[in-house]
Coordinates of C-alpha atoms in Angstrom, one line a residue:
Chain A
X1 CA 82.5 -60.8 -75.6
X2 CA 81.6 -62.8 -78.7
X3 CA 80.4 -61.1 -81.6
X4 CA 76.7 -62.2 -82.0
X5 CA 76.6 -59.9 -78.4
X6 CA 77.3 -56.9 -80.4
X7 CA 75.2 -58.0 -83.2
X8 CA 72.2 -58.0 -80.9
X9 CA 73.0 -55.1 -79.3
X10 CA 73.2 -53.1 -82.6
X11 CA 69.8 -54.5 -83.6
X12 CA 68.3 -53.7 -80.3
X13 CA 70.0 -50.1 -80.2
X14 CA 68.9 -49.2 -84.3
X15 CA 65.6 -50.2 -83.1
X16 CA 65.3 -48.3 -80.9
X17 CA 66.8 -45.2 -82.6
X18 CA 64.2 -45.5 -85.8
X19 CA 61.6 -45.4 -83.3
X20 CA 62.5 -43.1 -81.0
X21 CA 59.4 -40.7 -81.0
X22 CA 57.6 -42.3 -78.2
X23 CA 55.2 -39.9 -77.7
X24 CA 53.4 -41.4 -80.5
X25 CA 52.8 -44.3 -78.9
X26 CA 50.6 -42.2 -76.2
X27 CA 48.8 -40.4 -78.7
X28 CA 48.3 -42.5 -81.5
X29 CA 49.9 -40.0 -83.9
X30 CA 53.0 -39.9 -85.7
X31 CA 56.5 -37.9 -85.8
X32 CA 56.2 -34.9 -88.2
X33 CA 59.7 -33.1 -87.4
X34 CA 62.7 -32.8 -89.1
X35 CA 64.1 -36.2 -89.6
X36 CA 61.4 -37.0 -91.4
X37 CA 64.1 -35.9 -94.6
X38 CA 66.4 -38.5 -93.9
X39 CA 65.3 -42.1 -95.2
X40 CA 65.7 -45.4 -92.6
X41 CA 69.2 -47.2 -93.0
X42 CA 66.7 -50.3 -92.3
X43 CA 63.1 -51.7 -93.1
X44 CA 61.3 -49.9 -90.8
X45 CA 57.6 -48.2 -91.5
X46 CA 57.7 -44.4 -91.5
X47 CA 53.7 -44.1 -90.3
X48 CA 54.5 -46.6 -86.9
X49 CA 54.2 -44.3 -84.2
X50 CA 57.2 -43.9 -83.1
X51 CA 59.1 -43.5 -86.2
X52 CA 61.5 -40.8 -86.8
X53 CA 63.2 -41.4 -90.3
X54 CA 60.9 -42.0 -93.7
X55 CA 60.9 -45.5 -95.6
X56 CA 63.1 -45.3 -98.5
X57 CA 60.8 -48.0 -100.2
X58 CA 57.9 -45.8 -99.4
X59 CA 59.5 -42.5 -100.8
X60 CA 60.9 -44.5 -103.5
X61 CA 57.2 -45.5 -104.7
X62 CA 56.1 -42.2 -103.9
X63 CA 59.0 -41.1 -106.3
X64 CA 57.7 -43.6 -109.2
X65 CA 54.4 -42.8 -108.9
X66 CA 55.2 -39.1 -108.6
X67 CA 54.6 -38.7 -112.5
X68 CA 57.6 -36.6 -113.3
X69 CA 60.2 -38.1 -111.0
X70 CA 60.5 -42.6 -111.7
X71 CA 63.2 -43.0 -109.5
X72 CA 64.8 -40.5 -106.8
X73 CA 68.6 -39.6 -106.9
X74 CA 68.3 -38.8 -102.8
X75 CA 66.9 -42.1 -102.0
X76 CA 68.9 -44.6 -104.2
X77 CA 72.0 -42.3 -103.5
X78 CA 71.8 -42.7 -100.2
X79 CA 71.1 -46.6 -100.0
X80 CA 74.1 -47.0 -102.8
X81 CA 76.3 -44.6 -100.1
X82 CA 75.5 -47.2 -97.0
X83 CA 76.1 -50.0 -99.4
X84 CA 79.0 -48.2 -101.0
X85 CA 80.9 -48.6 -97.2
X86 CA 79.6 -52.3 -96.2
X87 CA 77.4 -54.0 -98.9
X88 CA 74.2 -55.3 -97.2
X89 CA 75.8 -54.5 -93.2
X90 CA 72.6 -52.7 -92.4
X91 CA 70.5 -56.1 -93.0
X92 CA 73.1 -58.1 -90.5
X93 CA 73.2 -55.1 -87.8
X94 CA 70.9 -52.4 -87.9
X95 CA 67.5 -53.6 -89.4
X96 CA 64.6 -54.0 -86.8
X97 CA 62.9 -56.3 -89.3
X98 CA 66.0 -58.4 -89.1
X99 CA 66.4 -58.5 -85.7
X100 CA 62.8 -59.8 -85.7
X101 CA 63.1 -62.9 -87.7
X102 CA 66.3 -63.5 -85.9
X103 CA 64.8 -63.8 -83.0
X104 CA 61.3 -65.5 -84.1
X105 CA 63.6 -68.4 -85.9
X106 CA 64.7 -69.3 -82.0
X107 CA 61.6 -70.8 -81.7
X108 CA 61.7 -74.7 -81.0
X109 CA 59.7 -76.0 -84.1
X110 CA 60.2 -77.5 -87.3
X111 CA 63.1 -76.0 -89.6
X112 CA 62.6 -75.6 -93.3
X113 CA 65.0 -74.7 -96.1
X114 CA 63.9 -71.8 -98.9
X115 CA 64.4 -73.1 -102.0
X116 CA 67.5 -71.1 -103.8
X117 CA 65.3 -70.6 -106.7
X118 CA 62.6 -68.6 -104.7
X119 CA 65.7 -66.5 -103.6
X120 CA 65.5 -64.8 -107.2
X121 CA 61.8 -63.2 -106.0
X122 CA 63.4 -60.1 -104.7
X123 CA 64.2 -58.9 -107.5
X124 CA 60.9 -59.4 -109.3
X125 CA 59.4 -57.6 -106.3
X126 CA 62.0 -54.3 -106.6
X127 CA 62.0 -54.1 -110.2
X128 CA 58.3 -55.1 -111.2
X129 CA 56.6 -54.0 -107.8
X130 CA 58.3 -51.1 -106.5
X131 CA 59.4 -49.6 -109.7
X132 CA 57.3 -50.4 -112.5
X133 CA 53.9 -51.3 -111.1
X134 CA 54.6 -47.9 -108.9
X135 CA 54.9 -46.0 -112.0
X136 CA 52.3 -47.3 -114.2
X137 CA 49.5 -47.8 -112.2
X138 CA 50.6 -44.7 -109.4
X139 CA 50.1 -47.1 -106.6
X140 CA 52.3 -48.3 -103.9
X141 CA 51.8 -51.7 -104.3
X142 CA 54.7 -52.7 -101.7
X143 CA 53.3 -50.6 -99.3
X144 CA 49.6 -51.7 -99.8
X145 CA 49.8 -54.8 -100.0
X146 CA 52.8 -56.8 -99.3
X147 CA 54.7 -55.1 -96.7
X148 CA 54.6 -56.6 -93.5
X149 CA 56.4 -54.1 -91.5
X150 CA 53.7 -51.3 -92.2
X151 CA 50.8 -54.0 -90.9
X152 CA 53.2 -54.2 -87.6
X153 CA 54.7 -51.5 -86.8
X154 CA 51.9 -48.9 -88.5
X155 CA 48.7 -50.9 -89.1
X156 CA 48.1 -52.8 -85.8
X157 CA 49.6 -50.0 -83.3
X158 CA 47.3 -47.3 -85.3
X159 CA 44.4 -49.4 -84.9
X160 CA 44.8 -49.7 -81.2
X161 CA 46.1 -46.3 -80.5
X162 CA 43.6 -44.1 -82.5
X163 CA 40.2 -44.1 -82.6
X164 CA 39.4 -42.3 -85.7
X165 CA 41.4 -44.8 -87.9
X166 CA 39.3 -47.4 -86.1
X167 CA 36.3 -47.4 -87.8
X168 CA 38.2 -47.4 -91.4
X169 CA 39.5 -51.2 -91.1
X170 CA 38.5 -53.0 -94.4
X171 CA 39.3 -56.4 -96.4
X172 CA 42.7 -54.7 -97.7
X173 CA 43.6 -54.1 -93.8
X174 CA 42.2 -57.9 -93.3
X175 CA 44.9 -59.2 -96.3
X176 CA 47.6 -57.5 -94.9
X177 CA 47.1 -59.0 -91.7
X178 CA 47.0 -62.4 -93.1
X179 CA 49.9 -61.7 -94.7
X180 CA 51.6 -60.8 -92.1
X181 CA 50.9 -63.6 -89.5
X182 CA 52.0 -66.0 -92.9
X183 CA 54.6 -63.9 -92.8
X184 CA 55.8 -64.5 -89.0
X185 CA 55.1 -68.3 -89.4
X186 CA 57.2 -68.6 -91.8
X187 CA 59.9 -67.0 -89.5
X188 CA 60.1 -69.0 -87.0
X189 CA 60.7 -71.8 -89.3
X190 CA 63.4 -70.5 -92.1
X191 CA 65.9 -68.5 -91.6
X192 CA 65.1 -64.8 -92.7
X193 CA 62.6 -65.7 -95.0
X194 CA 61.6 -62.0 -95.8
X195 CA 65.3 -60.9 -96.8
X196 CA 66.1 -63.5 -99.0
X197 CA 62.8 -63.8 -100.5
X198 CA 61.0 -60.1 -100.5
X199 CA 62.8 -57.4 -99.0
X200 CA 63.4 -54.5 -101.6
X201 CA 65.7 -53.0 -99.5
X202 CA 68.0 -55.6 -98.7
X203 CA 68.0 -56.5 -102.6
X204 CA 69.4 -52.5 -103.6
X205 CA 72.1 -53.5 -100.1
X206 CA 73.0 -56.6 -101.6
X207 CA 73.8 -55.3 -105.7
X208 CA 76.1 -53.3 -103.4
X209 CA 78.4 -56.7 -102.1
X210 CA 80.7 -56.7 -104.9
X211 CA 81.3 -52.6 -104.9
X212 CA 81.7 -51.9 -101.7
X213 CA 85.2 -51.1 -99.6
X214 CA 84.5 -53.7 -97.1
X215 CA 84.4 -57.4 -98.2
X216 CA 84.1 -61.2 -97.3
X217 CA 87.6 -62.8 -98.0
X218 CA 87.4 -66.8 -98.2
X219 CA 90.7 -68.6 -97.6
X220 CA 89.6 -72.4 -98.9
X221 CA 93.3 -73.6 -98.0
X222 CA 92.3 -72.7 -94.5
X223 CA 89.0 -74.0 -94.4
X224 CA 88.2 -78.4 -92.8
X225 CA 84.7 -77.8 -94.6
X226 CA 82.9 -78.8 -91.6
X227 CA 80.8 -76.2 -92.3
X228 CA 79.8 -74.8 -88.8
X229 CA 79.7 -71.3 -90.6
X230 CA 76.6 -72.3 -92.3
X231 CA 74.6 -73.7 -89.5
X232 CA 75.2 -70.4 -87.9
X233 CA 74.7 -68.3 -90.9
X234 CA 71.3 -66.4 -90.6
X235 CA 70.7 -66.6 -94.3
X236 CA 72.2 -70.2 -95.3
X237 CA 74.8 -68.8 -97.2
X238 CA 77.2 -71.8 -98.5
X239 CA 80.7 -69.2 -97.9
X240 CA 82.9 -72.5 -98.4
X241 CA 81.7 -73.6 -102.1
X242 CA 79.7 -70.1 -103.2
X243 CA 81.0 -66.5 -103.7
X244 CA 81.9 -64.8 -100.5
X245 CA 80.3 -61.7 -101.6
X246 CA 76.7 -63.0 -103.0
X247 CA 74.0 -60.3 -103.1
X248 CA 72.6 -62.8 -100.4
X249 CA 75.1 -62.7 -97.8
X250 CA 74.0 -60.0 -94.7
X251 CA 77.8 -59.2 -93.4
X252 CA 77.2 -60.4 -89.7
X253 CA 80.4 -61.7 -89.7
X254 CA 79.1 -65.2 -88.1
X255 CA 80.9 -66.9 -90.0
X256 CA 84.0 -65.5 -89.4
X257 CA 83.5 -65.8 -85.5
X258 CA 82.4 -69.1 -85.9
X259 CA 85.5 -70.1 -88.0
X260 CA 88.3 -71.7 -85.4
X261 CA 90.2 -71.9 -88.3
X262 CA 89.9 -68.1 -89.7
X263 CA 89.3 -69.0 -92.9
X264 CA 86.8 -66.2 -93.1
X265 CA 87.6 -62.5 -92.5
X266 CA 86.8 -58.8 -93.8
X267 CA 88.7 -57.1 -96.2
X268 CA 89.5 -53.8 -97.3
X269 CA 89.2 -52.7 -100.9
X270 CA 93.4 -52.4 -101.0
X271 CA 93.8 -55.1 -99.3
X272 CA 91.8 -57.4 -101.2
X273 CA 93.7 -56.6 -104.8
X274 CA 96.7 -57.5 -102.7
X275 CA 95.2 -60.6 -101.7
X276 CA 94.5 -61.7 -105.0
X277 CA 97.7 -60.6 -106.4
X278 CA 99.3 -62.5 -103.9
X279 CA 97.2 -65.6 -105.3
Chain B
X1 CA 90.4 -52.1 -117.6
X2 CA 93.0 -52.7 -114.2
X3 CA 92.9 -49.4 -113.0
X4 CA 88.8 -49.5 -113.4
X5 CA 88.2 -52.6 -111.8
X6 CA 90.6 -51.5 -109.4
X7 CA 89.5 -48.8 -107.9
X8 CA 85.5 -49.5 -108.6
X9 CA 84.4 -49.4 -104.8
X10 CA 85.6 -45.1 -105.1
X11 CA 84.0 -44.4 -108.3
X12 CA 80.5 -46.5 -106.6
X13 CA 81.1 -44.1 -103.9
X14 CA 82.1 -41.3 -105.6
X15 CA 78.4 -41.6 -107.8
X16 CA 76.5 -42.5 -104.3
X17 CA 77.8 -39.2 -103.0
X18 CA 76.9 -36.8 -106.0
X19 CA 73.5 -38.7 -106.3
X20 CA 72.9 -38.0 -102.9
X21 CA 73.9 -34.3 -103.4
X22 CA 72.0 -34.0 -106.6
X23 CA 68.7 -35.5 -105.2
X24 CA 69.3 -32.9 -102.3
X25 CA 69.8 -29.7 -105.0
X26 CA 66.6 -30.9 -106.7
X27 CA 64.8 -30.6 -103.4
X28 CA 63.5 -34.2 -103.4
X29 CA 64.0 -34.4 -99.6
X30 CA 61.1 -31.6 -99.7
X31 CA 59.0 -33.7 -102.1
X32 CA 58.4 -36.7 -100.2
X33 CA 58.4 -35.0 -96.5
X34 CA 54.9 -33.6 -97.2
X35 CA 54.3 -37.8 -97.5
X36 CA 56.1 -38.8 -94.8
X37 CA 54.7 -36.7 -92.1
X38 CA 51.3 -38.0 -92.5
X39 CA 49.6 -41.3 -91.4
X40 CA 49.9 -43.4 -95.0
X41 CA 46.8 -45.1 -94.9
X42 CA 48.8 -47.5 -97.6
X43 CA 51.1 -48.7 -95.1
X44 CA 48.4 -49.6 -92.9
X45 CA 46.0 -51.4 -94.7
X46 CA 43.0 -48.6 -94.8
X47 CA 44.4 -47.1 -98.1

């Protein structure tokens, strides 16, 4: 079976997994157990209704807002241990948010290209948002404002499921949904907008490309350059003239599947310093 | 230099692992539960 196959089934399966806790969905309330320790491997709203695992870019704002705590050793240790193993893997295979723009960019309209320059964004919004304007105001600014998932998965189910939260819905409520449905047209006409452009998550995965044990090996003696890995690349990553490992590249592994000529593959950390030895 | 370049993916590892295990001695998985097991009224837009 080809490889996008898995791909899909992965995003369908982690999806389903985060948000498990169907009883929510009945009666409009959310999972308080256990799991609620471990943070989300993927963007995924901790108050949807069916949630079982906590936001790390929630608990990270709660962390720099805390007053005493600016940035939690749990939450970035555990993002750095997932990116430690596969770089930015989750965002290619097991994030719902993902799986969503995947599937919204099959949508027979118009296609646009983002800008590289706007790519640069994400980092304004992980450092300056989620960090700084966290601490100094003692706000989560991602959360109230910009995120998308939380309007989704938390704010629209909420607002149909329970009654009490009903009568609450303000302007702020009104943004968010704007933003959101901006959000979602802009998905169905470029290619993961919200991870190359916004995602704070998917930033911290992709500072991990270049450290971790798994990585994107480009052989350019192998490659005819008629750059069929790009067209299928959910993130317009140029592998053929740009770094294999850019913070930008998700690690479906498209592009290798795509490549008739296997000019693309994954490497191991060993195996890589041989590689270049060899070179 | 070599050996440090070398090898960088286990130390990146290594220092994921013990700040995992140090945010876990501090208790900061306590912290943020009392957070996470309520509605946030943030994420939803009522906040």
């Amino acid at each position: 079976m080809k490889l996008s196959f898995y791909q899909r089934l992965s995003q369908v399966c982690s999806t389903i997994l985060y948000n498990a806790y169907l009883a929510g969905f009945i009666s409009g309330s959310i999972y308080q157990g256990r799991f609620k320790l471990i943070p989300c491997p993927g963007f995924n709203c901790h108050s949807c209704p069916g949630a079982l695992f906590v936001c790390p870019i929630g608990a990270l704002q709660f962390f720099a807002s805390y007053g005493r705590y600016y940035a939690s050793l749990y939450i970035i240790g555990f993002i750095s241990l997932l990116g430690a193993v596969g770089g930015r893997f989750i965002c290619g295979w097991a994030c719902p948010f993902g799986f969503l723009q995947d599937m919204l960019y099959k949508l027979p309209v118009t296609k646009i290209r983002i800008p590289r320059r706007l790519e640069y964004l994400r980092y304004v919004i992980l450092i300056g948002v989620v960090f700084i304007a966290a601490a100094v105001t003692k706000e989560p600014w991602f959360c109230k404002i910009i995120c998308p998932a939380g309007t989704l998965e938390a704010g629209i189910s909420l607002m149909l499921l329970n009654e009490y939260l009903r009568p609450m819905i303000g302007p702020v409520f009104m943004v968010k949904l704007a933003l959101l449905f901006g959000f979602l047209a802009w998905m169905t006409v470029s290619k993961r907008p919200f991870c190359r452009v916004v995602c704070p998550l998917g930033t911290m995965y992709g500072l991990c490309n270049h450290l971790s044990f798994f990585k994107i090996n480009f052989n350019k003696n192998s490659c005819d350059y008629d750059r069929s890995c790009v067209q299928e690349c959910p993130v317009d990553h140029r592998i053929y003239c740009e770094d294999p490992n850019a913070s930008r590249c998700i690690r479906c592994l498209r592009c290798s599947s795509q490549c008739h000529r296997d000019a693309i593959s994954i490497i191991g950390n060993q195996s890589s310093d041989s590689s270049r030895d060899s070179s | 230099m070599i050996f440090f370049k070398r090898h960088l993916p286990k130390f990146f590892l290594a220092a994921a692992v013990l700040m995992l295990i140090g945010g876990l001695l501090a208790g900061e998985h306590n912290m943020f539960f009392t957070y996470a097991i309520v509605i946030c009224l943030n994420c939803i837009g009522i906040g």
